[in-house]
C-alpha cells in the first residue's frame, strides 16, 4: 500500500467515525424556584435527538422516526422547569432515587440498625421520599455522544446513611439511547436507581397507549398489597400479567383481577428471566399506528411496567394536550420494590469500595404496516 493511499484510507475512516458520532450542545433551561440555574443538553445522532436537563437528570424529549420517516417526540413532559416543579408526583423523565419505587412504611434495617425515611405515598416511601433525586439539580458534563449527570447525596439525606455519588451517562447512537449508572458510597446504604420516562410510541400527546403491544420476558412478578408493597413472587401463567407473548396492553387491563383493581391497571414489578448483571431483554413495545418499536435491554433483575394509571388530566404537556389516564407507559428497570425488607429479593445494599454498575438501553426501530 502506498503512503498516499494509507493517508487517504485513514482520512476516510476518520470521516466515517466523525459522521457516526453524535453532536452535543448545552444551553440554559431556566431556573428552579430557589434560583438554581438549570441546563439542557441536546444530543443529536442524525437518526434521533434526545434532550436531557440537569433538574432531575430528566429526559425532556426523545425524537425518533416512525415507519414513514416522520420524526416525533415519544416521551411525555413539559416545556419549562416551572412546570416540572409544579408537578411533584408524575416524575416525568427523571432519575429517581436514592431508592426508586417503594419502601414499606419508609423503614429498613442495615446490620441490625433501623432507618426511617420520609413517607410520601399512602404511608410508604416512594422514589426516595419527599425530596428525591428527581427534585434536585444534577451536574452535567459533556462526554462523547452524550452527557454525564452526577449527583452527590450527603450522609443523612432523606434519612439514608452514607454519602452516595451517582453518575448517569446518557449516550445516543443512531436511534438507541443508553444509560450507564455507577453508584458509590462511603457507608453501607440501600440504593435502587432507575429512569422514569413515560413513553407513547404514537407521539407525545397522541392519546392512550392501550392499543400498543407489549412483550415482557418474565415468567414471574411481584404481586402487591393495597398500598403497592410486594407480598412475594408468583408466576404470571394464567393471569393478566402474562406478557411472555406479544399482547395488546388494553386487552386484559379491565379484567376482574384484584391486582389490577389495586393498581388501577398495571403498576407492578416483573422478575426478568435474564441473568442479573448481563444485558438481557426487559420489554418490547410495538405501536401499530406509527410502526415504532421500542426494545428495552438491561442488566437489572426487574422492570416496573406502569400504564400511567394515576395520570388524571390535571397537567398539560409539551404539545398542550392533557395527560389523561394511560397517556404513557413506563418501563423502569430496577431491583425490586421494598427489597431491603425481603431477604429473598436481590440485595440493594451498596457498600464502600464496591461501586455498582448497571446499564439500560432503549432501542427504537420501525416495522412495516401489517
Coordinates of C-alpha atoms in Angstrom, one line a residue:
X1 CA 0.0 0.0 0.0
X2 CA 1.4 3.4 -0.9
X3 CA 1.9 6.1 1.6
X4 CA -0.6 8.4 -0.1
X5 CA -3.3 5.6 -0.2
X6 CA -2.7 4.9 3.5
X7 CA -3.2 8.5 4.4
X8 CA -6.4 8.6 2.2
X9 CA -7.8 5.5 4.0
X10 CA -7.0 7.0 7.4
X11 CA -8.8 10.2 6.5
X12 CA -11.8 8.1 5.2
X13 CA -12.1 6.1 8.4
X14 CA -11.8 9.3 10.4
X15 CA -14.6 10.9 8.4
X16 CA -16.8 7.9 8.9
X17 CA -16.2 7.9 12.7
X18 CA -16.9 11.6 12.9
X19 CA -20.1 11.2 11.0
X20 CA -21.2 8.4 13.3
X21 CA -20.5 10.4 16.4
X22 CA -23.5 12.3 18.0
X23 CA -23.2 16.0 18.5
X24 CA -23.9 17.5 21.9
X25 CA -24.9 21.1 22.7
X26 CA -25.6 22.8 26.0
X27 CA -28.0 25.7 26.7
X28 CA -29.7 27.4 29.7
X29 CA -33.1 26.0 30.6
X30 CA -34.3 28.5 33.2
X31 CA -34.0 28.3 37.0
X32 CA -35.6 26.5 39.8
X33 CA -37.8 28.3 42.3
X34 CA -34.8 28.9 44.6
X35 CA -32.9 30.4 41.7
X36 CA -30.6 27.5 40.8
X37 CA -29.7 27.5 37.1
X38 CA -30.8 24.5 35.1
X39 CA -29.1 23.5 31.8
X40 CA -30.3 21.3 29.0
X41 CA -28.1 19.1 26.8
X42 CA -29.3 18.2 23.3
X43 CA -27.8 15.0 21.8
X44 CA -28.3 14.6 18.0
X45 CA -27.2 11.4 16.2
X46 CA -28.6 12.0 12.8
X47 CA -31.3 9.4 13.4
X48 CA -32.6 10.7 16.7
X49 CA -32.5 13.5 19.2
X50 CA -32.5 13.4 23.0
X51 CA -32.8 16.4 25.3
X52 CA -31.6 15.9 28.9
X53 CA -31.8 18.6 31.6
X54 CA -30.0 18.8 34.9
X55 CA -33.1 19.2 37.0
X56 CA -33.8 15.6 38.0
X57 CA -31.4 14.4 35.2
X58 CA -34.6 14.2 33.1
X59 CA -35.3 13.1 29.6
X60 CA -37.2 16.1 28.4
X61 CA -37.8 14.9 24.8
X62 CA -36.8 11.9 22.7
X63 CA -37.4 12.3 18.9
X64 CA -37.3 9.2 16.7
X65 CA -38.8 8.5 13.2
X66 CA -41.9 6.5 12.5
X67 CA -42.3 3.9 9.7
X68 CA -42.7 6.8 7.2
X69 CA -39.6 8.6 8.4
X70 CA -41.6 11.3 10.2
X71 CA -39.9 12.3 13.4
X72 CA -41.9 12.5 16.6
X73 CA -41.3 13.0 20.3
X74 CA -42.1 9.8 22.1
X75 CA -41.8 10.8 25.8
X76 CA -44.1 12.8 28.0
X77 CA -43.0 16.0 29.7
X78 CA -43.1 19.8 29.9
X79 CA -41.6 22.9 28.3
X80 CA -40.2 24.5 31.4
X81 CA -38.6 23.8 34.8
X82 CA -41.5 25.6 36.5
X83 CA -44.0 23.1 35.0
X84 CA -41.9 20.2 36.2
X85 CA -41.7 21.7 39.7
X86 CA -45.4 22.3 39.8
X87 CA -46.0 18.6 39.2
X88 CA -44.5 16.7 42.2
X89 CA -45.9 13.2 41.6
X90 CA -45.5 12.0 38.0
X91 CA -41.7 12.0 37.8
X92 CA -41.7 12.6 34.1
X93 CA -38.4 11.6 32.5
X94 CA -36.4 11.8 35.8
X95 CA -33.9 9.6 37.5
X96 CA -35.5 8.5 40.8
X97 CA -33.6 7.6 44.0
X98 CA -32.0 7.2 46.4
X99 CA -34.4 4.3 46.5
X100 CA -36.6 4.2 43.4
X101 CA -40.0 2.6 43.8
X102 CA -41.4 1.8 47.3
X103 CA -40.1 1.1 50.8
X104 CA -42.7 -0.2 53.2
X105 CA -43.5 2.5 55.8
X106 CA -40.3 4.2 55.0
X107 CA -38.4 1.7 57.1
X108 CA -35.5 -0.6 56.6
X109 CA -32.6 -2.1 58.6
X110 CA -28.8 -2.4 57.9
X111 CA -26.8 -4.6 60.1
X112 CA -29.5 -4.5 62.8
X113 CA -29.8 -0.7 62.8
X114 CA -33.2 0.6 61.7
X115 CA -33.5 3.6 59.5
X116 CA -36.6 5.8 58.7
X117 CA -37.0 7.8 55.6
X118 CA -39.9 10.2 54.7
X119 CA -43.2 8.6 53.6
X120 CA -45.0 10.3 50.7
X121 CA -47.3 7.7 49.2
X122 CA -50.1 6.2 51.2
X123 CA -47.8 5.8 54.2
X124 CA -45.0 4.4 52.2
X125 CA -41.8 6.0 50.9
X126 CA -41.8 6.4 47.1
X127 CA -38.8 7.2 44.8
X128 CA -36.6 8.4 47.6
X129 CA -39.1 10.4 49.7
X130 CA -40.3 14.0 49.7
X131 CA -37.1 15.4 48.2
X132 CA -35.8 12.6 46.0
X133 CA -33.2 12.8 43.2
X134 CA -35.9 13.8 40.7
X135 CA -36.3 17.2 42.5
X136 CA -32.6 18.0 42.7
X137 CA -30.3 19.8 40.2
X138 CA -27.5 17.4 39.0
X139 CA -24.2 18.5 37.5
X140 CA -23.9 17.9 33.8
X141 CA -20.8 17.3 31.7
X142 CA -20.5 16.7 28.0
X143 CA -19.0 13.4 27.0
X144 CA -18.6 11.7 23.6
X145 CA -22.0 11.0 22.2
X146 CA -23.8 12.4 25.2
X147 CA -23.8 13.8 28.7
X148 CA -22.8 12.5 32.1
X149 CA -25.1 13.6 35.0
X150 CA -23.6 13.5 38.6
X151 CA -25.3 13.9 41.9
X152 CA -23.8 13.7 45.4
X153 CA -26.3 12.8 48.1
X154 CA -24.8 13.6 51.6
X155 CA -24.8 11.3 54.6
X156 CA -28.3 11.5 56.2
X157 CA -30.0 12.9 53.2
X158 CA -33.7 12.0 53.5
X159 CA -32.6 9.7 56.4
X160 CA -30.4 7.4 54.2
X161 CA -26.9 6.6 55.6
X162 CA -23.7 7.3 53.7
X163 CA -22.6 9.9 51.2
X164 CA -23.7 8.4 47.9
X165 CA -22.5 9.5 44.5
X166 CA -24.5 8.7 41.4
X167 CA -23.2 9.0 37.8
X168 CA -25.7 8.6 35.0
X169 CA -24.2 8.6 31.5
X170 CA -26.7 9.2 28.7
X171 CA -25.4 8.4 25.2
X172 CA -27.1 8.3 21.8
X173 CA -26.1 6.1 19.0
X174 CA -28.4 6.1 16.0
X175 CA -31.8 5.6 17.4
X176 CA -30.6 4.0 20.6
X177 CA -30.5 5.8 24.0
X178 CA -28.2 4.2 26.5
X179 CA -28.0 4.9 30.3
X180 CA -25.0 3.7 32.2
X181 CA -25.2 4.1 36.0
X182 CA -22.4 4.0 38.6
X183 CA -23.2 4.2 42.3
X184 CA -20.7 4.5 45.1
X185 CA -20.9 5.3 48.8
X186 CA -18.7 5.8 51.9
X187 CA -21.0 4.0 54.2
X188 CA -23.3 1.0 53.7
X189 CA -26.6 2.1 52.4
X190 CA -29.5 0.9 50.2
X191 CA -29.9 2.1 46.6
X192 CA -32.3 1.5 43.7
X193 CA -31.9 3.9 40.7
X194 CA -34.0 4.0 37.6
X195 CA -35.2 6.3 34.9
X196 CA -38.9 7.2 35.0
X197 CA -39.7 8.2 31.4
X198 CA -43.2 7.8 30.1
X199 CA -43.4 6.5 26.5
X200 CA -46.1 6.9 23.9
X201 CA -44.8 5.5 20.6
X202 CA -47.6 7.2 18.7
X203 CA -46.1 10.5 20.0
X204 CA -46.4 12.8 23.0
X205 CA -50.0 14.0 23.4
X206 CA -51.4 11.5 20.9
X207 CA -53.8 9.8 23.4
X208 CA -53.8 6.4 25.1
X209 CA -51.1 3.6 24.9
X210 CA -53.7 0.9 25.4
X211 CA -53.5 -0.2 21.7
X212 CA -49.8 -0.7 21.8
X213 CA -48.5 -4.3 22.0
X214 CA -46.0 -5.4 24.7
X215 CA -43.9 -8.4 25.4
X216 CA -42.1 -8.9 28.8
X217 CA -39.9 -11.9 29.0
X218 CA -40.7 -12.7 32.6
X219 CA -42.4 -15.8 34.0
X220 CA -42.9 -14.3 37.5
X221 CA -43.9 -11.0 39.0
X222 CA -44.3 -9.5 42.5
X223 CA -48.0 -9.0 43.5
X224 CA -48.7 -6.2 45.9
X225 CA -50.8 -5.1 48.9
X226 CA -53.4 -2.4 48.6
X227 CA -50.6 0.2 49.2
X228 CA -48.4 -1.4 46.4
X229 CA -45.9 -3.1 48.6
X230 CA -44.8 -6.6 47.2
X231 CA -46.0 -9.6 49.0
X232 CA -43.6 -12.1 47.4
X233 CA -43.0 -13.6 43.9
X234 CA -45.7 -15.5 41.9
X235 CA -45.9 -17.0 38.4
X236 CA -47.6 -14.9 35.7
X237 CA -49.1 -18.0 33.9
X238 CA -52.8 -17.9 33.8
X239 CA -53.0 -14.3 34.9
X240 CA -53.4 -10.9 33.1
X241 CA -49.7 -10.4 33.9
X242 CA -48.5 -12.9 31.4
X243 CA -46.8 -10.9 28.7
X244 CA -44.4 -13.6 27.6
X245 CA -46.1 -13.4 24.2
X246 CA -47.0 -10.1 22.4
X247 CA -50.2 -8.8 23.9
X248 CA -52.2 -5.6 23.4
X249 CA -51.8 -3.6 26.6
X250 CA -55.5 -2.8 26.9
X251 CA -56.7 -6.4 26.2
X252 CA -56.9 -7.5 29.9
X253 CA -56.4 -4.3 31.8
X254 CA -60.0 -4.1 32.9
X255 CA -60.4 -7.7 33.9
X256 CA -61.9 -8.6 37.3
X257 CA -58.5 -9.2 38.9
X258 CA -57.7 -8.0 42.4
X259 CA -54.1 -6.9 41.4
X260 CA -55.4 -4.8 38.5
X261 CA -58.0 -3.3 40.8
X262 CA -55.5 -2.3 43.4
X263 CA -53.2 -0.5 40.9
X264 CA -55.9 0.8 38.6
X265 CA -54.1 -1.1 35.8
X266 CA -50.6 -2.3 35.6
X267 CA -48.1 -0.9 38.1
X268 CA -46.1 -4.0 39.1
X269 CA -42.6 -5.4 39.0
X270 CA -41.8 -8.2 36.7
X271 CA -39.0 -10.7 37.6
X272 CA -37.0 -10.9 34.4
X273 CA -35.8 -14.2 33.1
X274 CA -32.4 -12.9 32.1
X275 CA -29.3 -13.0 34.3
X276 CA -28.7 -10.0 36.6
X277 CA -25.5 -8.1 35.6
X278 CA -25.7 -9.3 32.0
X279 CA -27.6 -7.4 29.3
X280 CA -30.9 -9.1 28.6
X281 CA -34.3 -8.0 27.2
X282 CA -36.7 -6.4 29.6
X283 CA -39.6 -5.5 27.3
X284 CA -40.6 -4.8 23.7
X285 CA -43.3 -2.4 22.8
X286 CA -44.9 -2.2 19.3
X287 CA -47.1 0.6 18.1
X288 CA -49.3 -0.5 15.1
X289 CA -50.3 3.1 14.4
X290 CA -46.8 4.6 13.9
X291 CA -44.8 1.5 13.2
X292 CA -42.4 2.4 16.0
X293 CA -40.9 -0.4 18.1
X294 CA -39.1 0.1 21.4
X295 CA -36.9 -2.7 22.8
X296 CA -35.5 -2.3 26.3
X297 CA -32.5 -4.2 27.4
X298 CA -30.9 -4.0 30.9
X299 CA -28.6 -5.6 33.4
X300 CA -31.2 -5.2 36.2
X301 CA -33.2 -8.1 37.5
X302 CA -36.6 -6.5 37.2
X303 CA -38.8 -4.0 35.4
X304 CA -41.7 -2.0 36.6
X305 CA -44.4 -1.8 33.9
X306 CA -46.7 1.1 34.7
X307 CA -49.6 2.2 32.5
X308 CA -50.0 5.7 33.7
X309 CA -52.9 4.8 35.9
X310 CA -52.6 8.0 38.1
X311 CA -52.5 10.5 35.2
X312 CA -55.8 12.3 35.6
X313 CA -55.9 15.2 33.2
X314 CA -54.5 17.7 35.8
X315 CA -51.5 18.7 33.7
X316 CA -50.9 19.7 30.1
X317 CA -47.8 18.6 28.3
X318 CA -45.4 19.9 25.7
X319 CA -47.9 19.9 22.9
X320 CA -50.7 21.4 25.0
X321 CA -52.5 18.1 25.2
X322 CA -53.9 17.0 28.6
X323 CA -52.3 13.9 30.1
X324 CA -55.2 11.7 30.9
X325 CA -55.1 8.1 32.3
X326 CA -53.0 5.8 30.2
X327 CA -51.4 8.7 28.2
X328 CA -48.0 7.0 28.6
X329 CA -46.3 3.9 29.9
X330 CA -43.2 3.4 32.0
X331 CA -40.6 0.6 31.8
X332 CA -38.5 1.2 35.0
X333 CA -35.6 -1.2 35.0
X334 CA -34.7 -1.9 38.6
X335 CA -34.0 -4.0 41.6
X336 CA -37.3 -5.0 43.2
X337 CA -39.5 -2.7 45.3
X338 CA -39.0 -2.9 49.1
X339 CA -36.1 -5.3 48.6
X340 CA -34.4 -4.3 52.0
X341 CA -37.4 -5.8 53.7
X342 CA -37.5 -9.0 51.6
X343 CA -34.4 -11.2 52.2
X344 CA -35.3 -13.4 49.2
X345 CA -35.1 -10.5 46.8
X346 CA -31.9 -9.4 45.1
X347 CA -30.0 -7.3 47.6
X348 CA -29.9 -3.5 47.1
X349 CA -27.1 -2.9 49.6
X350 CA -24.4 -0.6 48.4
X351 CA -21.1 -0.9 50.3
X352 CA -18.0 1.2 50.5
X353 CA -15.3 0.2 47.9
X354 CA -17.9 -1.8 45.9
X355 CA -19.3 0.5 43.2
X356 CA -22.4 -0.8 41.5
X357 CA -22.7 -0.5 37.7
X358 CA -25.8 -1.1 35.6
X359 CA -27.0 -0.3 32.1
X360 CA -30.3 0.1 30.4
X361 CA -30.7 0.6 26.7
X362 CA -33.7 1.9 24.8
X363 CA -33.6 0.9 21.1
X364 CA -36.1 2.3 18.6
X365 CA -36.8 0.6 15.2
X366 CA -39.7 0.5 12.9
X367 CA -41.8 -2.1 11.2
X368 CA -44.0 -2.1 8.1
X369 CA -47.7 -1.8 8.4
X370 CA -49.3 -5.3 8.8

